């Protein structure tokens, strides 16, 4: 048996396996967790109790998660002198599915963001962000419930690939000269960033979005791009996306062009509509016609912006969950930071990690446990028993602690 970070693996659990990019989950999977920095421990304590309670209720002892702590961030640095020990990466690689709280990004010293490193080292090429409304949460639009989308953002390429050169550096100057040889005049005092978008990256992402749509009975997959301006990167993303959809999912999908030409403008029953929208128009569409969209598949930069814009639209930036998924590993995580000023006060909203757990259960095929948690959260918010961040925005709400919010969710799980 391998050992990670010197910590023995619990004997009572089994690892998840992966076949054809899909997890094969035993009834007693070992799931590594990183509790996170700052408010992470408060959030994790409440979340783990909610997860275990939902599983116990849904499966009456036939299933359970065997939790296994792994380390990153400040706790790892204190314990091992490293921010992201190799044992942690190896453990995620070995156990396939992991969940994490927020991590402090070490400042200075040339240390890269731990989250970015995790994504790149484990090739977690899809960032998945579901955005839905929870009744009672204050939102800035009139009908927040009309937005129910899952954003699939490519996670490893685009201008976020980390290929950037500082203004005035040798490499920037060389590139500017190189471009000048090609006939492009770039201001000599420019910093330079490179935007790679590949067939491989695009196909992996769009395949995952389409599989999700099929498995979760979603009706529309929209490719979001700036192909009108950036033809060979964003425009190619659109073209390769359609190509993949037609090659690998021909029986299940219909394109918008086919709907208009061959089906009188109506999506045939049982088919998933694949369409595309230019990114700036998409920002208008989610506000003006939110219920026409369901899955958004998009390159990295567009995806970053549209994820937060959608989450804000339903009032839930502090509640938005996320996952980073690749063919051989998946890490579910809070999308907010460590909120260090609230550390150890038991006041922070744990919903982002709890909802990441819901995504994790759905990914594992443990839908009954996922549903119990969603029901618990909906009822708890409906009863206006909420943490400070929501309480200050709601009329007549009672403020509860992180741990009490967890208790209320558990109490409100009805099978
Ligand atoms: P932050 O930790 O997200 O906190 C900013 C503010 O957002 C908080 O002061 C709080 O607002 C609100 N907030 C965040 N999480 C909340 C929650 N669970 N419940 C209620 N309110 C919440 O952002 P930051 O201060 O910019 O970053 C702090 C550290 O986190 C940095 O080291 C950063 O690099 C890291 N970070 C990590 C991740 C990650 O691991 N995924 C993501 C982002 C940032 P109020 O003060 O108004 O209550």
Short mmCIF file of C-alpha atoms and ligand atoms in Angstrom, two decimals:
data_model
loop_
_atom_site.label_atom_id
_atom_site.label_comp_id
_atom_site.label_asym_id
_atom_site.label_seq_id
_atom_site.Cartn_x
_atom_site.Cartn_y
_atom_site.Cartn_z
CA UNK A 1 0.00 0.00 0.00
CA UNK A 2 1.44 3.43 -0.86
CA UNK A 3 1.69 6.05 1.90
CA UNK A 4 1.19 9.75 1.18
CA UNK A 5 2.87 12.51 3.21
CA UNK A 6 3.84 9.78 5.71
CA UNK A 7 0.18 9.23 6.65
CA UNK A 8 -1.10 5.65 6.40
CA UNK A 9 -4.11 4.98 4.20
CA UNK A 10 -7.20 3.93 6.17
CA UNK A 11 -7.61 0.16 5.87
CA UNK A 12 -11.42 0.31 5.78
CA UNK A 13 -11.69 2.11 2.42
CA UNK A 14 -11.01 1.40 -1.25
CA UNK A 15 -9.74 3.71 -3.98
CA UNK A 16 -11.96 5.01 -6.77
CA UNK A 17 -10.86 3.78 -10.22
CA UNK A 18 -11.31 5.48 -13.54
CA UNK A 19 -12.33 3.94 -16.86
CA UNK A 20 -12.72 5.92 -20.08
CA UNK A 21 -12.65 9.19 -18.12
CA UNK A 22 -15.48 8.03 -15.82
CA UNK A 23 -15.11 7.18 -12.12
CA UNK A 24 -15.87 3.68 -10.85
CA UNK A 25 -16.77 4.22 -7.19
CA UNK A 26 -16.83 1.50 -4.50
CA UNK A 27 -19.32 1.73 -1.59
CA UNK A 28 -16.52 2.77 0.77
CA UNK A 29 -14.31 5.10 -1.30
CA UNK A 30 -11.28 6.78 0.23
CA UNK A 31 -11.66 10.48 -0.55
CA UNK A 32 -8.71 12.76 0.21
CA UNK A 33 -9.58 16.20 1.53
CA UNK A 34 -7.66 19.44 2.06
CA UNK A 35 -9.41 21.42 4.77
CA UNK A 36 -7.96 24.72 3.57
CA UNK A 37 -6.48 27.81 5.20
CA UNK A 38 -8.07 30.70 7.12
CA UNK A 39 -11.75 29.86 7.45
CA UNK A 40 -11.10 26.46 5.81
CA UNK A 41 -11.14 24.41 9.05
CA UNK A 42 -14.47 25.93 10.21
CA UNK A 43 -15.98 25.30 6.80
CA UNK A 44 -14.60 21.78 6.50
CA UNK A 45 -15.86 20.71 9.94
CA UNK A 46 -19.42 21.75 9.07
CA UNK A 47 -19.24 20.36 5.52
CA UNK A 48 -17.94 16.94 6.50
CA UNK A 49 -20.75 16.51 9.01
CA UNK A 50 -23.30 17.43 6.32
CA UNK A 51 -21.74 14.98 3.83
CA UNK A 52 -21.65 12.09 6.29
CA UNK A 53 -25.21 12.76 7.45
CA UNK A 54 -26.53 12.84 3.87
CA UNK A 55 -24.81 9.55 3.01
CA UNK A 56 -26.04 7.88 6.21
CA UNK A 57 -29.59 9.03 5.49
CA UNK A 58 -29.54 8.13 1.79
CA UNK A 59 -27.83 4.74 1.99
CA UNK A 60 -28.54 3.54 5.56
CA UNK A 61 -25.02 2.30 6.19
CA UNK A 62 -24.50 0.61 2.81
CA UNK A 63 -22.24 3.40 1.65
CA UNK A 64 -19.81 5.66 3.44
CA UNK A 65 -16.86 7.87 2.63
CA UNK A 66 -13.54 7.09 4.27
CA UNK A 67 -11.97 10.55 4.57
CA UNK A 68 -8.20 10.87 4.24
CA UNK A 69 -6.50 14.15 5.02
CA UNK A 70 -3.94 15.51 2.59
CA UNK A 71 -2.13 18.79 2.94
CA UNK A 72 -1.61 21.97 0.96
CA UNK A 73 -1.23 25.66 1.79
CA UNK A 74 -0.26 26.97 5.22
CA UNK A 75 -0.92 23.70 7.06
CA UNK A 76 1.37 21.84 4.64
CA UNK A 77 4.00 24.54 4.94
CA UNK A 78 3.94 24.30 8.74
CA UNK A 79 4.00 20.49 8.77
CA UNK A 80 6.35 19.71 5.90
CA UNK A 81 7.99 23.02 4.92
CA UNK A 82 6.30 22.81 1.51
CA UNK A 83 3.18 24.54 0.18
CA UNK A 84 2.14 21.67 -2.06
CA UNK A 85 3.92 18.42 -1.10
CA UNK A 86 4.40 15.79 -3.77
CA UNK A 87 2.55 13.30 -1.53
CA UNK A 88 -0.59 15.44 -1.87
CA UNK A 89 -0.45 15.43 -5.67
CA UNK A 90 0.33 11.69 -5.66
CA UNK A 91 -2.62 11.00 -3.34
CA UNK A 92 -5.07 12.83 -5.62
CA UNK A 93 -3.63 10.98 -8.58
CA UNK A 94 -4.05 7.68 -6.75
CA UNK A 95 -7.53 8.22 -5.30
CA UNK A 96 -8.94 10.09 -8.36
CA UNK A 97 -11.47 12.25 -6.48
CA UNK A 98 -10.58 14.91 -3.88
CA UNK A 99 -12.23 17.90 -2.26
CA UNK A 100 -10.63 21.06 -0.92
CA UNK A 101 -11.30 24.25 0.97
CA UNK A 102 -9.73 27.59 0.01
CA UNK A 103 -5.95 27.96 0.08
CA UNK A 104 -3.78 30.98 0.77
CA UNK A 105 -1.79 31.92 -2.28
CA UNK A 106 1.75 32.48 -0.97
CA UNK A 107 2.88 35.98 -1.93
CA UNK A 108 6.33 36.49 -3.45
CA UNK A 109 9.21 34.05 -3.67
CA UNK A 110 8.18 33.01 -7.18
CA UNK A 111 5.59 30.54 -5.83
CA UNK A 112 2.73 29.94 -8.27
CA UNK A 113 -0.87 29.79 -7.13
CA UNK A 114 -1.44 26.38 -5.56
CA UNK A 115 -4.76 26.06 -7.34
CA UNK A 116 -3.20 26.74 -10.74
CA UNK A 117 -0.41 24.25 -9.99
CA UNK A 118 -2.92 21.57 -8.97
CA UNK A 119 -4.86 22.08 -12.22
CA UNK A 120 -1.79 21.96 -14.42
CA UNK A 121 0.07 19.10 -12.75
CA UNK A 122 -3.02 16.86 -12.62
CA UNK A 123 -4.22 18.05 -16.06
CA UNK A 124 -7.62 19.05 -14.68
CA UNK A 125 -8.63 20.56 -17.99
CA UNK A 126 -12.27 21.39 -17.26
CA UNK A 127 -13.36 23.90 -14.63
CA UNK A 128 -17.02 23.16 -13.98
CA UNK A 129 -19.18 25.79 -12.26
CA UNK A 130 -22.92 25.19 -11.81
CA UNK A 131 -24.95 28.32 -11.14
CA UNK A 132 -28.49 28.09 -9.82
CA UNK A 133 -30.70 30.16 -7.62
CA UNK A 134 -31.64 29.29 -4.05
CA UNK A 135 -35.02 30.83 -3.21
CA UNK A 136 -34.69 33.54 -0.58
CA UNK A 137 -31.13 34.58 -1.43
CA UNK A 138 -31.12 38.29 -2.27
CA UNK A 139 -30.29 38.73 -5.96
CA UNK A 140 -29.84 41.83 -8.13
CA UNK A 141 -32.21 40.71 -10.93
CA UNK A 142 -36.00 40.30 -10.96
CA UNK A 143 -36.16 36.62 -11.85
CA UNK A 144 -32.95 35.02 -10.63
CA UNK A 145 -34.57 31.55 -10.73
CA UNK A 146 -34.54 31.67 -14.54
CA UNK A 147 -30.77 31.18 -14.61
CA UNK A 148 -29.72 27.56 -14.17
CA UNK A 149 -26.51 26.95 -16.08
CA UNK A 150 -23.39 24.84 -15.78
CA UNK A 151 -20.26 26.50 -17.13
CA UNK A 152 -17.49 24.30 -18.55
CA UNK A 153 -14.40 26.47 -18.73
CA UNK A 154 -11.21 25.19 -20.35
CA UNK A 155 -8.68 25.26 -17.56
CA UNK A 156 -5.18 24.89 -18.96
CA UNK A 157 -4.82 27.02 -22.11
CA UNK A 158 -5.63 30.48 -23.45
CA UNK A 159 -3.97 33.61 -22.06
CA UNK A 160 -3.90 31.82 -18.68
CA UNK A 161 -1.36 29.25 -19.90
CA UNK A 162 1.32 31.26 -18.08
CA UNK A 163 3.32 32.13 -21.22
CA UNK A 164 3.97 35.81 -20.50
CA UNK A 165 6.98 38.06 -20.88
CA UNK A 166 7.63 41.26 -18.99
CA UNK A 167 7.95 44.54 -20.85
CA UNK A 168 11.60 45.28 -21.55
CA UNK A 169 12.77 41.69 -20.90
CA UNK A 170 15.05 39.93 -23.36
CA UNK A 171 12.35 37.47 -24.31
CA UNK A 172 9.72 40.16 -24.85
CA UNK A 173 12.13 42.12 -27.01
CA UNK A 174 13.04 39.02 -29.02
CA UNK A 175 9.39 38.22 -29.62
CA UNK A 176 8.66 41.80 -30.68
CA UNK A 177 11.55 41.58 -33.13
CA UNK A 178 10.33 38.19 -34.35
CA UNK A 179 6.85 39.60 -34.96
CA UNK A 180 8.35 42.57 -36.75
CA UNK A 181 10.08 40.10 -39.12
CA UNK A 182 6.58 38.73 -39.78
CA UNK A 183 5.38 42.26 -40.62
CA UNK A 184 3.56 43.02 -37.33
CA UNK A 185 4.45 46.24 -35.56
CA UNK A 186 4.07 45.90 -31.78
CA UNK A 187 4.87 48.86 -29.51
CA UNK A 188 8.44 48.19 -28.26
CA UNK A 189 7.40 48.96 -24.67
CA UNK A 190 4.87 46.09 -24.57
CA UNK A 191 4.57 43.14 -22.27
CA UNK A 192 3.68 40.03 -24.27
CA UNK A 193 1.24 37.20 -23.45
CA UNK A 194 0.58 34.19 -25.64
CA UNK A 195 -2.86 32.68 -26.24
CA UNK A 196 -2.64 29.00 -27.20
CA UNK A 197 -5.91 27.17 -27.90
CA UNK A 198 -5.55 23.61 -29.16
CA UNK A 199 -7.69 21.02 -30.88
CA UNK A 200 -6.91 18.64 -27.99
CA UNK A 201 -7.87 21.11 -25.25
CA UNK A 202 -11.06 22.13 -27.04
CA UNK A 203 -12.19 18.60 -27.82
CA UNK A 204 -11.56 17.41 -24.25
CA UNK A 205 -13.59 20.28 -22.84
CA UNK A 206 -16.50 20.11 -25.28
CA UNK A 207 -16.69 16.31 -24.98
CA UNK A 208 -17.03 16.63 -21.22
CA UNK A 209 -19.73 19.31 -21.57
CA UNK A 210 -21.72 17.16 -24.01
CA UNK A 211 -21.39 14.03 -21.87
CA UNK A 212 -22.64 15.99 -18.91
CA UNK A 213 -25.60 17.30 -20.93
CA UNK A 214 -26.53 13.74 -21.92
CA UNK A 215 -26.12 12.30 -18.42
CA UNK A 216 -27.95 15.16 -16.69
CA UNK A 217 -30.66 15.59 -19.31
CA UNK A 218 -29.71 19.13 -20.29
CA UNK A 219 -31.10 20.40 -23.59
CA UNK A 220 -28.69 23.07 -24.84
CA UNK A 221 -24.90 23.29 -25.07
CA UNK A 222 -23.60 26.72 -26.10
CA UNK A 223 -20.04 27.33 -27.33
CA UNK A 224 -19.07 30.78 -26.04
CA UNK A 225 -16.22 32.45 -27.95
CA UNK A 226 -14.81 35.67 -29.45
CA UNK A 227 -14.30 34.08 -32.84
CA UNK A 228 -15.39 37.21 -34.67
CA UNK A 229 -12.13 38.87 -33.56
CA UNK A 230 -9.74 36.01 -32.73
CA UNK A 231 -10.37 33.65 -35.60
CA UNK A 232 -7.61 31.08 -35.15
CA UNK A 233 -8.00 30.66 -31.40
CA UNK A 234 -11.56 31.48 -30.29
CA UNK A 235 -13.06 30.96 -33.76
CA UNK A 236 -11.23 27.66 -34.00
CA UNK A 237 -12.62 26.70 -30.56
CA UNK A 238 -16.12 27.15 -32.00
CA UNK A 239 -15.33 25.17 -35.18
CA UNK A 240 -13.56 22.34 -33.35
CA UNK A 241 -16.42 22.24 -30.83
CA UNK A 242 -19.03 21.73 -33.56
CA UNK A 243 -16.77 19.20 -35.27
CA UNK A 244 -16.41 17.14 -32.09
CA UNK A 245 -20.16 17.30 -31.45
CA UNK A 246 -20.93 16.00 -34.96
CA UNK A 247 -18.21 13.34 -34.93
CA UNK A 248 -18.77 11.86 -31.48
CA UNK A 249 -22.38 12.71 -30.60
CA UNK A 250 -24.13 12.73 -34.01
CA UNK A 251 -27.15 10.75 -32.81
CA UNK A 252 -27.73 12.88 -29.71
CA UNK A 253 -27.23 16.42 -31.01
CA UNK A 254 -28.60 18.88 -33.50
CA UNK A 255 -26.89 22.16 -34.38
CA UNK A 256 -28.67 25.51 -34.49
CA UNK A 257 -28.00 25.69 -38.22
CA UNK A 258 -29.66 22.29 -38.74
CA UNK A 259 -32.62 23.33 -36.57
CA UNK A 260 -33.16 26.40 -38.74
CA UNK A 261 -32.58 24.71 -42.10
CA UNK A 262 -34.17 21.32 -41.54
CA UNK A 263 -36.52 21.49 -38.54
CA UNK A 264 -38.44 24.74 -39.02
CA UNK A 265 -36.59 26.46 -36.18
CA UNK A 266 -37.66 23.92 -33.51
CA UNK A 267 -35.29 21.59 -31.68
CA UNK A 268 -36.35 17.99 -32.38
CA UNK A 269 -37.55 16.20 -29.23
CA UNK A 270 -34.78 14.22 -27.51
CA UNK A 271 -31.91 16.05 -29.20
CA UNK A 272 -29.43 18.38 -27.51
CA UNK A 273 -29.18 21.71 -29.29
CA UNK A 274 -25.57 22.78 -29.89
CA UNK A 275 -25.29 26.47 -30.67
CA UNK A 276 -22.68 29.18 -30.24
CA UNK A 277 -22.67 32.76 -29.02
CA UNK A 278 -20.07 35.50 -29.13
CA UNK A 279 -18.89 36.15 -25.58
CA UNK A 280 -20.04 39.76 -25.27
CA UNK A 281 -23.49 38.83 -26.56
CA UNK A 282 -23.54 35.94 -24.09
CA UNK A 283 -23.20 38.36 -21.18
CA UNK A 284 -26.38 40.07 -22.45
CA UNK A 285 -28.15 36.79 -23.08
CA UNK A 286 -27.69 35.47 -19.53
CA UNK A 287 -29.35 38.65 -18.28
CA UNK A 288 -32.06 39.01 -20.91
CA UNK A 289 -32.96 35.41 -21.88
CA UNK A 290 -31.42 33.28 -19.11
CA UNK A 291 -33.82 30.36 -19.50
CA UNK A 292 -32.68 29.68 -23.08
CA UNK A 293 -29.27 28.50 -21.89
CA UNK A 294 -28.16 25.45 -19.96
CA UNK A 295 -24.54 24.39 -20.53
CA UNK A 296 -21.90 26.95 -21.54
CA UNK A 297 -18.62 25.57 -22.93
CA UNK A 298 -15.92 28.17 -23.27
CA UNK A 299 -12.20 28.92 -23.38
CA UNK A 300 -10.43 29.90 -20.18
CA UNK A 301 -10.69 33.71 -20.06
CA UNK A 302 -14.33 34.01 -21.16
CA UNK A 303 -15.15 31.25 -18.69
CA UNK A 304 -13.52 33.04 -15.80
CA UNK A 305 -15.58 36.18 -16.38
CA UNK A 306 -18.90 34.56 -17.21
CA UNK A 307 -18.73 32.20 -14.18
CA UNK A 308 -18.54 35.05 -11.70
CA UNK A 309 -21.04 37.19 -13.61
CA UNK A 310 -23.59 34.35 -13.54
CA UNK A 311 -22.92 33.60 -9.87
CA UNK A 312 -23.43 37.29 -8.99
CA UNK A 313 -26.68 37.36 -10.97
CA UNK A 314 -28.24 34.78 -8.63
CA UNK A 315 -26.80 36.56 -5.57
CA UNK A 316 -24.60 33.61 -4.79
CA UNK A 317 -20.98 34.53 -5.31
CA UNK A 318 -20.23 33.33 -1.77
CA UNK A 319 -22.20 30.11 -2.39
CA UNK A 320 -20.86 29.12 -5.81
CA UNK A 321 -19.26 25.68 -5.98
CA UNK A 322 -16.71 24.47 -8.48
CA UNK A 323 -14.79 21.46 -9.72
CA UNK A 324 -11.66 20.94 -11.73
CA UNK A 325 -11.92 17.76 -13.71
CA UNK A 326 -9.57 15.84 -15.97
CA UNK A 327 -9.52 12.33 -17.39
CA UNK A 328 -7.66 10.89 -14.41
CA UNK A 329 -8.60 13.09 -11.45
CA UNK A 330 -11.23 15.52 -10.18
CA UNK A 331 -10.86 18.11 -7.44
CA UNK A 332 -14.00 19.73 -6.02
CA UNK A 333 -13.51 23.09 -4.35
CA UNK A 334 -14.78 26.30 -2.85
CA UNK A 335 -14.61 29.16 -5.32
CA UNK A 336 -14.09 31.88 -2.71
CA UNK A 337 -10.83 32.56 -0.86
CA UNK A 338 -9.74 31.94 2.72
CA UNK A 339 -11.45 35.06 4.16
CA UNK A 340 -8.72 35.13 6.85
CA UNK A 341 -10.32 37.83 9.02
CA UNK A 342 -13.08 35.35 9.93
CA UNK A 343 -10.73 32.42 10.65
CA UNK A 344 -11.73 30.27 13.67
CA UNK A 345 -14.74 32.47 14.49
CA UNK A 346 -17.28 29.88 13.28
CA UNK A 347 -19.18 32.51 11.31
CA UNK A 348 -18.36 31.97 7.63
CA UNK A 349 -20.81 30.56 5.06
CA UNK A 350 -19.82 26.95 4.29
CA UNK A 351 -22.20 26.61 1.30
CA UNK A 352 -19.53 26.77 -1.39
CA UNK A 353 -17.70 23.70 -0.06
CA UNK A 354 -20.98 21.93 0.77
CA UNK A 355 -22.26 22.50 -2.77
CA UNK A 356 -18.90 21.35 -4.15
CA UNK A 357 -19.60 18.16 -2.22
CA UNK A 358 -22.99 17.96 -3.96
CA UNK A 359 -21.17 18.15 -7.29
CA UNK A 360 -18.76 15.47 -6.07
CA UNK A 361 -21.62 13.14 -5.10
CA UNK A 362 -23.25 13.67 -8.51
CA UNK A 363 -19.91 12.93 -10.18
CA UNK A 364 -19.70 9.73 -8.12
CA UNK A 365 -23.25 8.77 -9.07
CA UNK A 366 -24.44 9.25 -5.47
CA UNK A 367 -27.38 11.41 -6.53
CA UNK A 368 -29.62 10.59 -3.56
CA UNK A 369 -27.11 12.04 -1.10
CA UNK A 370 -26.66 15.09 -3.35
CA UNK A 371 -30.39 15.69 -3.47
CA UNK A 372 -30.77 15.44 0.31
CA UNK A 373 -28.16 18.17 0.77
CA UNK A 374 -29.78 20.46 -1.80
CA UNK A 375 -33.16 19.95 -0.09
CA UNK A 376 -31.55 20.73 3.26
CA UNK A 377 -29.98 23.95 1.99
CA UNK A 378 -33.17 25.11 0.24
CA UNK A 379 -35.24 24.58 3.39
CA UNK A 380 -32.65 26.18 5.68
CA UNK A 381 -32.45 29.32 3.56
CA UNK A 382 -36.22 29.35 3.25
CA UNK A 383 -36.40 29.33 7.07
CA UNK A 384 -34.00 32.30 7.00
CA UNK A 385 -31.49 30.55 9.27
CA UNK A 386 -28.38 31.88 7.54
CA UNK A 387 -24.79 32.94 8.16
CA UNK A 388 -23.86 36.62 8.54
CA UNK A 389 -23.23 37.27 4.84
CA UNK A 390 -26.79 36.39 3.86
CA UNK A 391 -28.38 37.61 7.10
CA UNK A 392 -27.18 41.16 6.48
CA UNK A 393 -28.96 41.17 3.10
CA UNK A 394 -32.21 39.43 4.07
CA UNK A 395 -35.17 40.93 5.89
CA UNK A 396 -36.17 39.10 9.08
CA UNK A 397 -33.39 36.51 8.95
CA UNK A 398 -31.69 35.00 12.00
CA UNK A 399 -27.92 34.85 12.01
CA UNK A 400 -26.44 31.41 12.71
CA UNK A 401 -22.88 30.18 13.09
CA UNK A 402 -21.12 28.02 10.48
CA UNK A 403 -21.63 24.94 12.64
CA UNK A 404 -25.30 25.79 13.29
CA UNK A 405 -25.90 26.29 9.57
CA UNK A 406 -24.53 22.77 9.06
CA UNK A 407 -26.82 21.45 11.83
CA UNK A 408 -29.82 23.14 10.21
CA UNK A 409 -29.05 21.57 6.82
CA UNK A 410 -28.80 18.14 8.43
CA UNK A 411 -32.07 18.70 10.31
CA UNK A 412 -33.74 19.77 7.06
CA UNK A 413 -32.72 16.74 5.01
CA UNK A 414 -35.93 14.86 4.38
CA UNK A 415 -35.81 11.50 2.63
P1 LIG B 1 -11.83 35.96 -0.05
O1 LIG B 1 -11.09 35.10 0.88
O2 LIG B 1 -12.78 35.27 -0.98
O3 LIG B 1 -12.62 37.01 0.85
C1 LIG B 1 -13.14 38.23 0.39
C2 LIG B 1 -14.46 38.52 1.07
O4 LIG B 1 -15.48 37.72 0.48
C3 LIG B 1 -14.52 38.18 2.56
O5 LIG B 1 -13.94 39.16 3.37
C4 LIG B 1 -16.02 38.07 2.73
O6 LIG B 1 -16.65 39.36 2.61
C5 LIG B 1 -16.43 37.35 1.46
N1 LIG B 1 -16.41 35.88 1.60
C6 LIG B 1 -15.49 35.01 1.08
N2 LIG B 1 -15.83 33.76 1.40
C7 LIG B 1 -16.97 33.82 2.09
C8 LIG B 1 -17.82 32.84 2.69
N3 LIG B 1 -17.54 31.54 2.63
N4 LIG B 1 -18.90 33.26 3.37
C9 LIG B 1 -19.19 34.57 3.45
N5 LIG B 1 -18.44 35.54 2.91
C10 LIG B 1 -17.35 35.17 2.24
O7 LIG B 1 -10.85 36.83 -0.98
P2 LIG B 1 -9.44 37.51 -0.64
O8 LIG B 1 -9.54 38.19 0.69
O9 LIG B 1 -9.12 38.28 -1.84
O10 LIG B 1 -8.42 36.32 -0.54
C11 LIG B 1 -7.89 35.76 0.67
C12 LIG B 1 -6.93 34.61 0.32
O11 LIG B 1 -7.63 33.57 -0.36
C13 LIG B 1 -5.76 35.02 -0.59
O12 LIG B 1 -4.60 34.36 -0.14
C14 LIG B 1 -6.18 34.48 -1.94
O13 LIG B 1 -5.09 34.20 -2.76
C15 LIG B 1 -6.90 33.21 -1.55
N6 LIG B 1 -7.88 32.70 -2.55
C16 LIG B 1 -7.99 31.36 -2.65
C17 LIG B 1 -8.93 30.80 -3.52
C18 LIG B 1 -9.06 29.30 -3.60
O14 LIG B 1 -8.36 28.59 -2.88
N7 LIG B 1 -9.93 28.76 -4.43
C19 LIG B 1 -9.75 31.64 -4.27
C20 LIG B 1 -9.63 33.03 -4.13
C21 LIG B 1 -8.70 33.55 -3.25
P3 LIG B 1 -17.08 40.31 3.83
O15 LIG B 1 -15.83 40.78 4.45
O16 LIG B 1 -17.85 41.39 3.13
O17 LIG B 1 -17.93 39.54 4.76
#
